[in-house]
Short mmCIF file of C-alpha atoms in Angstrom, two decimals:
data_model
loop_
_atom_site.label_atom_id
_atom_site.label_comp_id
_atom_site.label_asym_id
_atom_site.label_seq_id
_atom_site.Cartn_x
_atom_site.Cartn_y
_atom_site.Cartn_z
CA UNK U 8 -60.78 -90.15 4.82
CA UNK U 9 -61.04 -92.84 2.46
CA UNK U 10 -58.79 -95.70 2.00
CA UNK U 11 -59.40 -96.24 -1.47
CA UNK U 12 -61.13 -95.42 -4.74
CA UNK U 13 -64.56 -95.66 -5.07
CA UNK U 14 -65.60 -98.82 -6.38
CA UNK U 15 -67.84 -99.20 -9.80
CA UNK U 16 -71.62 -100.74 -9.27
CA UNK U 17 -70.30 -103.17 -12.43
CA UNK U 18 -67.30 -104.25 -10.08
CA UNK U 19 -69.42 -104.84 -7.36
CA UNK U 20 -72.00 -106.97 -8.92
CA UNK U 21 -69.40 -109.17 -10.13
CA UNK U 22 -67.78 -109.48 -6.89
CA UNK U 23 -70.97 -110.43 -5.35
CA UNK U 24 -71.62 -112.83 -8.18
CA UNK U 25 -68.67 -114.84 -7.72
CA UNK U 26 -68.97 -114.80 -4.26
CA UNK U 27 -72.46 -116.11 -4.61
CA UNK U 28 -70.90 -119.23 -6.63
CA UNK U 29 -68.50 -120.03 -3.11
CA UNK U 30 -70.94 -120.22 -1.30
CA UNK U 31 -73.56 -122.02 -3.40
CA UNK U 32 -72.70 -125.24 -1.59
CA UNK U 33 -74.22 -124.01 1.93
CA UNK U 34 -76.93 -121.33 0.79
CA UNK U 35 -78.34 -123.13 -1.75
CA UNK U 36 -78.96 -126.38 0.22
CA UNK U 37 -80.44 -124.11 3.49
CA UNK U 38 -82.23 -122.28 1.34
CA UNK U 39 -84.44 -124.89 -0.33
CA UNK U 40 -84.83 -125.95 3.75
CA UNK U 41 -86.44 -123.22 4.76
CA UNK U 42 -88.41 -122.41 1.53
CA UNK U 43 -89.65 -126.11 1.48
CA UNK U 44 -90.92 -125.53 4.80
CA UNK U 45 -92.58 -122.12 3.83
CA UNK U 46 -90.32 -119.89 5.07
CA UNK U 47 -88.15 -117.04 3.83
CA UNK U 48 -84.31 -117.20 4.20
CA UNK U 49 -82.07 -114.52 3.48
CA UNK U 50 -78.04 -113.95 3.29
CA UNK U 51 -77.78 -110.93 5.32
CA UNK U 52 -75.08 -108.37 6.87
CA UNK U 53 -71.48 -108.36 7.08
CA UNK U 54 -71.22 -111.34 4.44
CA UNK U 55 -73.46 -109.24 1.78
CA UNK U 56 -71.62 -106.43 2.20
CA UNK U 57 -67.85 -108.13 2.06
CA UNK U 58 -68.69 -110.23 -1.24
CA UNK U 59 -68.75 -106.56 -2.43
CA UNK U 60 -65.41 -105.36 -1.16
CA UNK U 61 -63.97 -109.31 -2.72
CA UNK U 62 -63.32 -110.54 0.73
CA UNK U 63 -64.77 -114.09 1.87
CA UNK U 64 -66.07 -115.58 4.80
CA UNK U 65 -67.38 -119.01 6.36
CA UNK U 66 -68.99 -117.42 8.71
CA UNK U 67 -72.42 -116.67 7.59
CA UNK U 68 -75.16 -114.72 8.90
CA UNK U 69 -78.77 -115.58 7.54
CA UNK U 70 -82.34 -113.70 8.58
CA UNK U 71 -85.34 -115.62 8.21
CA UNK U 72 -89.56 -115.16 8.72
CA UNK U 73 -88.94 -118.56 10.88
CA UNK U 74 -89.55 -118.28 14.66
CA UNK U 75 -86.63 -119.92 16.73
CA UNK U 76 -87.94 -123.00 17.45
CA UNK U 77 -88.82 -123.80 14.07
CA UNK U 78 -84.88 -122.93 12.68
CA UNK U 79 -83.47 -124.76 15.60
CA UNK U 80 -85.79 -128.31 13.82
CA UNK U 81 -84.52 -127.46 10.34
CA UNK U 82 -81.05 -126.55 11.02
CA UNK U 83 -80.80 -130.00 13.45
CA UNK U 84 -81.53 -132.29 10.31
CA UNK U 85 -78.99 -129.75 8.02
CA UNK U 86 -75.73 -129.54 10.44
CA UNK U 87 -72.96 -131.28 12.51
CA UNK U 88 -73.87 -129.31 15.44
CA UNK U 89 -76.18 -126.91 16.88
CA UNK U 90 -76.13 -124.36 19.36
CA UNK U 91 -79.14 -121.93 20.53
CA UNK U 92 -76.75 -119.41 22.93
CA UNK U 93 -78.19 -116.53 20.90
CA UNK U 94 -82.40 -118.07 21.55
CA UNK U 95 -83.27 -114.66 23.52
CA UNK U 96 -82.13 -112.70 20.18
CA UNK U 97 -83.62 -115.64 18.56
CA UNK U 98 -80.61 -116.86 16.81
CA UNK U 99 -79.80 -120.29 16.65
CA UNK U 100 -76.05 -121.32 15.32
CA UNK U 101 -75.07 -124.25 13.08
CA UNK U 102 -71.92 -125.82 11.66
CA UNK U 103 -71.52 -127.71 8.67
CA UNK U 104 -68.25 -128.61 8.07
CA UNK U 105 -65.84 -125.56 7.71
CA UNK U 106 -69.18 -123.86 7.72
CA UNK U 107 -70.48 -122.01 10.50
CA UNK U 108 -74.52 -120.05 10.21
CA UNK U 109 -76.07 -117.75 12.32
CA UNK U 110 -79.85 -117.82 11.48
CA UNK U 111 -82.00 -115.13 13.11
CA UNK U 112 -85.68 -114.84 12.65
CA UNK U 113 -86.66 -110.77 11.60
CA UNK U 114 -86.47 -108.36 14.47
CA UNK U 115 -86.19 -104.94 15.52
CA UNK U 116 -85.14 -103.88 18.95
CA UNK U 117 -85.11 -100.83 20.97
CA UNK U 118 -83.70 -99.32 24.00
CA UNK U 119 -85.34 -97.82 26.94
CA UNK U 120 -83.56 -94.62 27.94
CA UNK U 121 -82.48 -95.83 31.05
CA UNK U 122 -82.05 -99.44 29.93
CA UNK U 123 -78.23 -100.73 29.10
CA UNK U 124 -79.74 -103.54 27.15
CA UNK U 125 -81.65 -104.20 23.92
CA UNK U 126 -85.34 -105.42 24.19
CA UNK U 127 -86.27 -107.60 21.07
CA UNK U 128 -88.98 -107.72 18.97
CA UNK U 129 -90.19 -110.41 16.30
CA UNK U 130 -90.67 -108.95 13.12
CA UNK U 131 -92.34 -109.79 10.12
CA UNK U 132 -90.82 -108.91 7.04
CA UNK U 133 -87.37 -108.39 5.09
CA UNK U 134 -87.63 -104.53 5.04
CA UNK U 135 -88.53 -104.16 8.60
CA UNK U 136 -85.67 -105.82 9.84
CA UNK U 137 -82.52 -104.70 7.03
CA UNK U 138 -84.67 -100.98 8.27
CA UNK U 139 -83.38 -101.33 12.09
CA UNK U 140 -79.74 -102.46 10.97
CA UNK U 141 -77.36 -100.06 11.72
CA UNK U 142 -75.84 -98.67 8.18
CA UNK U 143 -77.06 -98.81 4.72
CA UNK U 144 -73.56 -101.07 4.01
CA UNK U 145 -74.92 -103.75 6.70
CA UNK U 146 -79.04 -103.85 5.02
CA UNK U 147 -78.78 -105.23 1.84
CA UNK U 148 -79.49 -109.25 1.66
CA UNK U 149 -79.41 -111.70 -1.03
CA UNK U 150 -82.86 -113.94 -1.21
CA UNK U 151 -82.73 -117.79 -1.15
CA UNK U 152 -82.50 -119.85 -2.63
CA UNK U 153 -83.09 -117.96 -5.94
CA UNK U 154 -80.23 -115.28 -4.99
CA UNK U 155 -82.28 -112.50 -6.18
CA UNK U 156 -80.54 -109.53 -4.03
CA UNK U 157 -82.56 -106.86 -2.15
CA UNK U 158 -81.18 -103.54 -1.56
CA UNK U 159 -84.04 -101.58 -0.19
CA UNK U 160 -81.77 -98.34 1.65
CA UNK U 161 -79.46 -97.99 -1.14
CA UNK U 162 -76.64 -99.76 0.83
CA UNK U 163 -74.81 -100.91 -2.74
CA UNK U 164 -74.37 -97.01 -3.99
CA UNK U 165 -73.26 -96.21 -0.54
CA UNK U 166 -70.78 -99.27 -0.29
CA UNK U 167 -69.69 -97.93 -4.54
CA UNK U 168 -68.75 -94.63 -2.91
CA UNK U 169 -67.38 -95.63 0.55
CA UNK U 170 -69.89 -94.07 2.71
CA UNK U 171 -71.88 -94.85 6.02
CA UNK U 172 -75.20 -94.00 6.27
CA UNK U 173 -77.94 -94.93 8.32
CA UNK U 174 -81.09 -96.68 6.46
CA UNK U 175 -83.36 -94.06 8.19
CA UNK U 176 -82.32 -91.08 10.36
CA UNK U 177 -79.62 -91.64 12.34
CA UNK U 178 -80.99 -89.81 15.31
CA UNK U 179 -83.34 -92.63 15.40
CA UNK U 180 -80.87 -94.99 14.84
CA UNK U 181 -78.81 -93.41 17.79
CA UNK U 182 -81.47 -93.24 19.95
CA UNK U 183 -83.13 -97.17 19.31
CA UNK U 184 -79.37 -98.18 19.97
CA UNK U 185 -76.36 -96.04 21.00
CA UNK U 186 -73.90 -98.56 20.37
CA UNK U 187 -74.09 -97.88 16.80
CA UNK U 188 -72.07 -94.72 17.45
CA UNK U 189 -69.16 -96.50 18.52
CA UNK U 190 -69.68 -98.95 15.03
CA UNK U 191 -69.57 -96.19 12.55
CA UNK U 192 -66.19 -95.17 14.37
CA UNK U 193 -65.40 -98.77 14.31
CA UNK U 194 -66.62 -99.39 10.46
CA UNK U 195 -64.65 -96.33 9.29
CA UNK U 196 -61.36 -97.68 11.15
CA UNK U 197 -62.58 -100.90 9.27
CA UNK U 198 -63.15 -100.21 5.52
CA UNK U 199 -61.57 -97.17 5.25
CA UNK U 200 -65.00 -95.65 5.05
CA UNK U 201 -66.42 -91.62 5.41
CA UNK U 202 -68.96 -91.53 7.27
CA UNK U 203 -71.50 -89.23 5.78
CA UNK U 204 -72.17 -85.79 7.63
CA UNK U 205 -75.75 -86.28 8.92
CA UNK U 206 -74.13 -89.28 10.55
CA UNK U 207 -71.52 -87.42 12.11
CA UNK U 208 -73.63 -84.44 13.49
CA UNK U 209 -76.19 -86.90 15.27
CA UNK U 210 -73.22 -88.77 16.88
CA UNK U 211 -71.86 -85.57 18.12
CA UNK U 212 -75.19 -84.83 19.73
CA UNK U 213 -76.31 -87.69 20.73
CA UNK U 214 -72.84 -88.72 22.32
CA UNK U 215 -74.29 -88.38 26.21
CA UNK U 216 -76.25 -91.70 25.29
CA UNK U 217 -73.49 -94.15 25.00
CA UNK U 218 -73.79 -93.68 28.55
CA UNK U 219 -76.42 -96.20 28.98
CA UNK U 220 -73.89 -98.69 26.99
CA UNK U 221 -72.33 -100.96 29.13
CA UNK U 222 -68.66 -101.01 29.48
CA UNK U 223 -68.10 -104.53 28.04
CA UNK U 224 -70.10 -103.83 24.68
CA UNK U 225 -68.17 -100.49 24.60
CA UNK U 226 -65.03 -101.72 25.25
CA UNK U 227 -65.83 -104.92 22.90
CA UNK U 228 -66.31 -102.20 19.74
CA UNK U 229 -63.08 -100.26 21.02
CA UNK U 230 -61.03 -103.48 20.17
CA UNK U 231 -62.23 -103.95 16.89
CA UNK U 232 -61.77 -100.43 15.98
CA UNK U 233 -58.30 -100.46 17.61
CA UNK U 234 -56.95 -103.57 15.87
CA UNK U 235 -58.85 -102.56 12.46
CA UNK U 236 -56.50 -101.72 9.66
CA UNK U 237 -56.91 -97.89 9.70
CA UNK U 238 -57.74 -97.16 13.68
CA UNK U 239 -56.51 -93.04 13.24
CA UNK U 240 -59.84 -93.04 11.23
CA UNK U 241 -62.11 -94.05 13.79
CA UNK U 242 -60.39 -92.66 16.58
CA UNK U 243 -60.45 -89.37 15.18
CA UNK U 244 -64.22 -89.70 14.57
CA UNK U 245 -64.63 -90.49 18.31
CA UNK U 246 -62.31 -87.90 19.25
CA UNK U 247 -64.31 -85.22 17.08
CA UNK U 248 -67.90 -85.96 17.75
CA UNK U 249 -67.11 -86.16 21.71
CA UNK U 250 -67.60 -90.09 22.23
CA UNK U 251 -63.99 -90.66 23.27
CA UNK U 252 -64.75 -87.68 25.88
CA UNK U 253 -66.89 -90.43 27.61
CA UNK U 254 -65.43 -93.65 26.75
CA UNK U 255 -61.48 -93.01 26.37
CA UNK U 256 -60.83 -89.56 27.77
CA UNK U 257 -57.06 -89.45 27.85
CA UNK U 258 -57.64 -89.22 24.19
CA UNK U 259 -58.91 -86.47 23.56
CA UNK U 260 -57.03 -84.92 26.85
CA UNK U 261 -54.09 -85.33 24.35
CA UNK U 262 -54.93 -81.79 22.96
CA UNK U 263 -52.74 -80.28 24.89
CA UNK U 264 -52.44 -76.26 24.21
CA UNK U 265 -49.18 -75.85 22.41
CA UNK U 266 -47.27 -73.22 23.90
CA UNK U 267 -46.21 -69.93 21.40
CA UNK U 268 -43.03 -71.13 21.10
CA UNK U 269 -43.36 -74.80 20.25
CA UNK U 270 -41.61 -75.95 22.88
CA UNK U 271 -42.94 -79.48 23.11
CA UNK U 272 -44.88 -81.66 20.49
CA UNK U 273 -48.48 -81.93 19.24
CA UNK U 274 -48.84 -84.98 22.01
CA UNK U 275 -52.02 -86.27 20.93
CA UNK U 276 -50.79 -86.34 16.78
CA UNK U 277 -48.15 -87.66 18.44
CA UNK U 278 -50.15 -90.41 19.86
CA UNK U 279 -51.50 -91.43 16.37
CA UNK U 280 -48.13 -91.53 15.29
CA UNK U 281 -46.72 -94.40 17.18
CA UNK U 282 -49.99 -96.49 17.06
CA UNK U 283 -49.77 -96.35 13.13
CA UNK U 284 -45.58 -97.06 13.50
CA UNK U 285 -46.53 -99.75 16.05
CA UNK U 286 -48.42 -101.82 13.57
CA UNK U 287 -46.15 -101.65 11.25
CA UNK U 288 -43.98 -103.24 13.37
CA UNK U 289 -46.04 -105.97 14.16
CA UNK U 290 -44.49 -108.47 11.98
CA UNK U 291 -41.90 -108.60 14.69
CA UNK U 292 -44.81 -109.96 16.87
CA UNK U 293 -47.06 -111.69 14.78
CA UNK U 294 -45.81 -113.06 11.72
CA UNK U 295 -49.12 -114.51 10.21
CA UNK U 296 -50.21 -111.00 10.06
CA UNK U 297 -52.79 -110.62 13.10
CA UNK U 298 -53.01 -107.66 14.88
CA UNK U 299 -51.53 -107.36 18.33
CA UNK U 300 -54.15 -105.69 21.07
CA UNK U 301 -51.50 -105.20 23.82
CA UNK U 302 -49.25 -103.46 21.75
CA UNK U 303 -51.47 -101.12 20.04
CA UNK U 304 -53.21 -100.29 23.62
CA UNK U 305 -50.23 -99.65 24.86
CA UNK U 306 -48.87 -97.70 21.89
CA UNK U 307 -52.05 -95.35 22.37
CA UNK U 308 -51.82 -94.98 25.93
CA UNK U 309 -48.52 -94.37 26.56
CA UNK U 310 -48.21 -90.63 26.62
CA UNK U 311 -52.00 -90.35 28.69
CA UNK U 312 -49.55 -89.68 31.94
CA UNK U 313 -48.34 -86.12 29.97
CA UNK U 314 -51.91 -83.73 30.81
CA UNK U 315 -50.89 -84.45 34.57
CA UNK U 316 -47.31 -83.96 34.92
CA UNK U 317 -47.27 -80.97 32.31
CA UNK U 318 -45.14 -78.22 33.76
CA UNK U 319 -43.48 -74.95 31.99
CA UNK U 320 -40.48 -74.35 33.64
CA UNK U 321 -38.32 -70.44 33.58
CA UNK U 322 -37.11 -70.66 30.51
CA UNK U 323 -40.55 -71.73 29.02
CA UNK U 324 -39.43 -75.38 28.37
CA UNK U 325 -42.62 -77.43 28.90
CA UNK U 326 -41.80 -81.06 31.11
CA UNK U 327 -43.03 -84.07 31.56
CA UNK U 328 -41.92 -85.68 34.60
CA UNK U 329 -42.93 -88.93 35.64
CA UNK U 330 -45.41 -89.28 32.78
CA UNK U 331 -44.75 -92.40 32.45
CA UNK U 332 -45.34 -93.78 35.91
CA UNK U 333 -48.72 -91.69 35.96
CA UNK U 334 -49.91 -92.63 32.74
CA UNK U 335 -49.42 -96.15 33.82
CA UNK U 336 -51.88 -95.85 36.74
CA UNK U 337 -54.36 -94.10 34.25
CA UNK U 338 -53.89 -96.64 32.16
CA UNK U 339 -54.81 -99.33 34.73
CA UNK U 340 -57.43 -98.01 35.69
CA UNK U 341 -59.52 -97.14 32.20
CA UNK U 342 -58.98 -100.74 31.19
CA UNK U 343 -60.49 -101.77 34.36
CA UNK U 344 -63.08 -99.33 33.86
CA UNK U 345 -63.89 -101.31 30.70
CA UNK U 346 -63.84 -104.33 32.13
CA UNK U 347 -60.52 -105.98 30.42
CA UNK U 348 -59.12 -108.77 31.56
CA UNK U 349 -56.37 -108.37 34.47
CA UNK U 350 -53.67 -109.69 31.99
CA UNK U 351 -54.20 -107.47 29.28
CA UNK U 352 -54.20 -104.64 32.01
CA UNK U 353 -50.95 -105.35 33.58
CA UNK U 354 -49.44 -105.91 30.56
CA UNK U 355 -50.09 -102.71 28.68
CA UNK U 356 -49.76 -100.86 32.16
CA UNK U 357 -46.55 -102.29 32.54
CA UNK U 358 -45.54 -101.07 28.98
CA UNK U 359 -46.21 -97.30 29.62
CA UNK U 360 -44.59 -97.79 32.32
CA UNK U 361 -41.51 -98.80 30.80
CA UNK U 362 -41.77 -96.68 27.46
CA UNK U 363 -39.07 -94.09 28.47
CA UNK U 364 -36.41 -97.00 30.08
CA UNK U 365 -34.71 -96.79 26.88
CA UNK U 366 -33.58 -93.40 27.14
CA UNK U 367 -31.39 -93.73 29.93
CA UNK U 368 -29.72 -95.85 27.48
CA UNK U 369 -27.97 -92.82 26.13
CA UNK U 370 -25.17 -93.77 23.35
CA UNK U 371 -24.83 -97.35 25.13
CA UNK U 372 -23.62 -96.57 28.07
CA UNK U 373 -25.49 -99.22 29.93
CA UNK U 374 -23.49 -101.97 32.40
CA UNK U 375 -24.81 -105.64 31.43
CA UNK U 376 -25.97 -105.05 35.06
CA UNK U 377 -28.43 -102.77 33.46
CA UNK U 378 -29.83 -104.47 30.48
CA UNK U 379 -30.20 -108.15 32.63
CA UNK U 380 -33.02 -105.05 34.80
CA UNK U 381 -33.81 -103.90 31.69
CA UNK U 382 -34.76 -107.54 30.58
CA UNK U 383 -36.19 -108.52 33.91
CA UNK U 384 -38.32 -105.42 34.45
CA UNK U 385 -39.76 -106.19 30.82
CA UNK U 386 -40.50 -109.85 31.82
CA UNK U 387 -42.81 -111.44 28.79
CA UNK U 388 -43.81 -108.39 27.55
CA UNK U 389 -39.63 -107.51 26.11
CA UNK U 390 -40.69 -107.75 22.65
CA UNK U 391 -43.79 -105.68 22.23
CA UNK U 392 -41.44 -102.87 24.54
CA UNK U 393 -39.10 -103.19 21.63
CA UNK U 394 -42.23 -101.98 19.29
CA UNK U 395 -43.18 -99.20 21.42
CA UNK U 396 -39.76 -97.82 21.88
CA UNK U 397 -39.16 -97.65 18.43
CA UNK U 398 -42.47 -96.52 16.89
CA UNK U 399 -42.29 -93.19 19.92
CA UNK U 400 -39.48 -92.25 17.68
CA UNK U 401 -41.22 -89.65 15.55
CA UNK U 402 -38.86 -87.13 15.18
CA UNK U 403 -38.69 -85.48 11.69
CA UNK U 404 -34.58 -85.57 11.93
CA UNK U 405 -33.40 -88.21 9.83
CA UNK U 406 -29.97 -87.83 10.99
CA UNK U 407 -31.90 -87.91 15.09
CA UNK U 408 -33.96 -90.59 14.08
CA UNK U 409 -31.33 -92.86 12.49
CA UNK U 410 -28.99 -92.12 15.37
CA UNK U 411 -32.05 -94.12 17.71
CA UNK U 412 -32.50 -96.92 16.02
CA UNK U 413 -29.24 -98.04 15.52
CA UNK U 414 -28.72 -97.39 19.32
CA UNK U 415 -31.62 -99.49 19.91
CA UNK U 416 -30.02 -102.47 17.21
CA UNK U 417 -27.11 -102.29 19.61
CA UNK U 418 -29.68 -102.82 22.28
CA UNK U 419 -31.30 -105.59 21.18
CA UNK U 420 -28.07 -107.21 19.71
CA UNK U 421 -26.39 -107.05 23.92
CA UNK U 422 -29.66 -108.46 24.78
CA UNK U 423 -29.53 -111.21 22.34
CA UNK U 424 -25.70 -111.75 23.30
CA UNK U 425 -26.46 -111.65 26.82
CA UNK U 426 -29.51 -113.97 26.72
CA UNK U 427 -27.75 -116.57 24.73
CA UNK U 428 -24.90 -116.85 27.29
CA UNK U 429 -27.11 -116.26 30.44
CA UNK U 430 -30.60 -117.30 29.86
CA UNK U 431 -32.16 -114.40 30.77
CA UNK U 432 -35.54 -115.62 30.35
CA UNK U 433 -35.77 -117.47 32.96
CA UNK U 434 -33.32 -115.32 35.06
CA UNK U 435 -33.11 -116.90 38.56
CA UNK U 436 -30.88 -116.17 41.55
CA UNK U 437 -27.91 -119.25 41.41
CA UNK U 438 -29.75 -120.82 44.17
CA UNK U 439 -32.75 -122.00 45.03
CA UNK U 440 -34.90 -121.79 48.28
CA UNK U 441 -33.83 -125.37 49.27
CA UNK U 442 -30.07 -124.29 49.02
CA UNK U 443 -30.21 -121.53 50.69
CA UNK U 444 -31.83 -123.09 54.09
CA UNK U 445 -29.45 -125.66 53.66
CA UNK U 446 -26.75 -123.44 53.72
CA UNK U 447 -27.61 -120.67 56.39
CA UNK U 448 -29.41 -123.46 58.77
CA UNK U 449 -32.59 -121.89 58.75
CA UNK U 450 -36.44 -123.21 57.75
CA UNK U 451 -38.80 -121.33 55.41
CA UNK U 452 -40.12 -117.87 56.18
CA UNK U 453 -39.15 -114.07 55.08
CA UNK U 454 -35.34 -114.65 55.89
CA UNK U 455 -35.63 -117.48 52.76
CA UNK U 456 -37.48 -114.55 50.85
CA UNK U 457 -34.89 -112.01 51.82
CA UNK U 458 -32.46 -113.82 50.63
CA UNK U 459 -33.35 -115.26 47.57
CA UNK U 460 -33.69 -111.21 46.61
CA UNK U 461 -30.44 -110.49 47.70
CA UNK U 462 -29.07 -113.41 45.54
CA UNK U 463 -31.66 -112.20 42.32
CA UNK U 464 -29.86 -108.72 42.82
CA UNK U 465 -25.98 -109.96 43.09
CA UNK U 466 -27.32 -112.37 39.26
CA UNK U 467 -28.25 -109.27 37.61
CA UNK U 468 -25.29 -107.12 39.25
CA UNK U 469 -22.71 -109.41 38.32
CA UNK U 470 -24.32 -112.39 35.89
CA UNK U 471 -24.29 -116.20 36.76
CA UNK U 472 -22.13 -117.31 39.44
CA UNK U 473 -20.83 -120.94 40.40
CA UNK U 474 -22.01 -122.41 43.45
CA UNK U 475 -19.27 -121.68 45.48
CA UNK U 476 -19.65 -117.90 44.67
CA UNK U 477 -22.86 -117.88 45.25
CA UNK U 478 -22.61 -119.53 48.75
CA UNK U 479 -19.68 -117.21 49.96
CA UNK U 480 -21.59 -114.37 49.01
CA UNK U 481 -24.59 -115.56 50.59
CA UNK U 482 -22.84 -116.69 53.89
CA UNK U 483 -20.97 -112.77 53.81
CA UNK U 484 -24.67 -111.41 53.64
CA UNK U 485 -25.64 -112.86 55.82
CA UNK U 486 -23.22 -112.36 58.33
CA UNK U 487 -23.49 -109.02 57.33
CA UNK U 488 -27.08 -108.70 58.44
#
């Protein structure tokens, strides 16, 4: 499962080294501030463990002996601003120019079993606290300001060979805080990582406990692990220790039993498919390169309608019916089960919904009638349903598959054509609400409603229409009526 070759400890150091050098400017300086004062100060967590893999940051997290109010005075005297959001985790944040710390004295925390939140403890040494973190990977530190580096779980031989591990047992781990069974999915999805089997045998019994979780945090690691660079690793993990049984359970309900006869494809490989051809399409969406949550949601979830509306019909061909309308009600209402916003919800609902439009297509037989609905149905999310229809192309017929997507270029290119001569962005009726009372003598209320439909419907029927059209087909409406 891992994304790349194991890295040399000779590699590593020399990474970290350099790294080290960056960021002398800022951890040098707070480091002789805290030591001064007769306190420890440590680089700690994510930035550690990322100088190792040669990728930077300027956002840096630091733990320290100091109690709260003590690095709130220091770091007041040290930084441009302050902020003390974090004080009940006793964190207090800083910015120094591009610079942004995170400086939180040594803790451990613990859940009750019936608690969905953390309760924090002080701590009072370097070894206690890198002991509660949550993989080897994530408890190593670097010691200021004489950037001697401590490594007291073996987290730089783990990080060498690309594995997560827990610094003690993970059933502990697990058990002190569940959560961290949804990070090794979403740290394997992130590095590329394995995650080592002791870890993998405690998630899978221990996976009733994310129950006590609540939805935001879960959903809050499902993003990351969604728009990390290799999310088929840690969806599989969640998938095979029975986590995404609780917390995304159209997943796994993918599995579908394939009939004797093959009749219909492995839906839930399937699935994995199109999120992995979905981001490679994302260029199309976001050219500097950042990952697009609405599409990749929506490229996961847009076969969850298919358990429901399975049927084998006489002649043992397996259907689907109205999968897409179903699966876009399921959708809805996971995401609002985790607490997403009610934009990112209607969007990717709205794109499940809309995943099979395309295939009434055929070999172009569409009216312009049909791609202005087509266009208007898609509203603002047209673009990412131009990903999603072509990464749920994974047919292994070249001949099949190149036969789609050039039906789909001719697609796009009548939309282009069509938008450029119509606007179809802002695709509006030829009049407006004030030109239609004029014209039928009558103040605002449904009628004004009614007809402003009627006139939407006759713009996408026949395109854009003078006034005068419009008006004699309004007036012959409404005489009609």
């Amino acid at each position: 499962m891992s994304a790349s070759e194991p890295l040399s400890i000779v590699e590593v150091q020399r990474r970290v080294g350099a790294e080290l050098d960056r960021l002398g400017p800022v951890i040098d300086g707070l480091g002789a501030l805290f030591t001064d004062a007769g306190h420890e100060l440590h680089l700690v967590g994510g930035p550690v463990r990322d100088a190792m893999l040669g990728r930077s940051h300027h956002d840096l997290d630091f733990t320290t002996s100091a109690r709260p109010e003590v690095s709130e005075r220091l770091l007041k005297g040290w930084g441009d601003a302050l902020w003390d959001m974090g004080r009940d985790f006793g964190t207090i944040g800083a910015r120094k120019g591009p610079w942004v710390v995170e400086v939180t004295t040594y803790r451990s925390e613990t859940y009750d079993p019936s608690s969905r939140n953390p309760t924090v403890h002080y701590g009072d040494s370097l070894a206690g606290d890198l002991g509660r973190r949550d993989f080897t990977v994530n408890a190593m530190a670097v010691s200021l300001p004489a950037r001697e580096f401590e490594d007291p779980y073996g987290g730089i031989v783990d990080l060498a060979h690309q594995v997560l591990r827990t610094p003690g047992r993970p059933e502990d781990s697990f058990a002190d805080d569940p959560l961290r069974m949804m990070r090794a999915a979403r740290f394997a999805a992130q590095l590329g990582f394995t995650v080592a089997p002791e870890v993998v045998e405690a998630m899978t019994a221990m996976a009733e406990r994310i129950t006590i979780i609540s939805a935001e945090r879960v959903r809050d690691e499902l993003v990351k692990l969604i728009c990390a660079p290799h999310p088929r690793l840690g969806l599989t993990l969640l998938v095979e220790t029975g986590l995404a049984a609780i917390v995304l359970p159209e997943l796994p309900a993918l599995q579908l039993e394939r009939d004797e006869h093959h009749r219909h494809k492995d839906v839930y490989e399937h699935t994995l498919t199109v999120l992995e051809q979905a981001i490679d399409l994302e260029p199309r969406l976001s050219p500097d390169g950042e990952p697009d949550l609405v599409s990749r949601l929506a490229a996961l979830m847009h076969d969850v309608g298919k358990p429901r509306t399975r049927r084998l019909v006489g002649d043992g061909t397996v259907t689907f019916h109205h999968h897409d309308v179903v699966g876009a009600k399921l959708t809805a209402k996971r995401m609002k089960a985790l607490r997403f916003s009610n934009d990112e919800i209607d969007a990717v609902s709205r794109l499940v919904e809309l995943h099979l439009r395309f295939h009434g297509y055929g070999s172009g037989e569409w009216t312009d009638s049909a791609v202005r609905r087509y266009v208007r149905d898609a509203g603002d999310q047209l673009e990412r349903l131009h990903v999603l229809t072509r990464a749920d192309c994974t047919t292994r017929n070249q001949r099949k598959a190149d036969r789609l997507r050039r039906t789909y270029d001719e697609l796009e290119a009548r939309i282009a054509r069509l938008s450029e001569e119509e606007e179809l962005a802002s695709l509006r009726p030829d009049l407006d609400g004030n030109q239609i009372m004029a014209i039928l003598g009558i103040g605002p209320g449904r009628e004004v409603g009614q007809a402003y439909t009627f006139l939407l419907d006759l713009r996408l029927d026949r395109g854009p229409l003078d006034e005068a059209a419009a008006t004699a087909a309004l007036q012959e409406w409404w005489a009609s009526r």
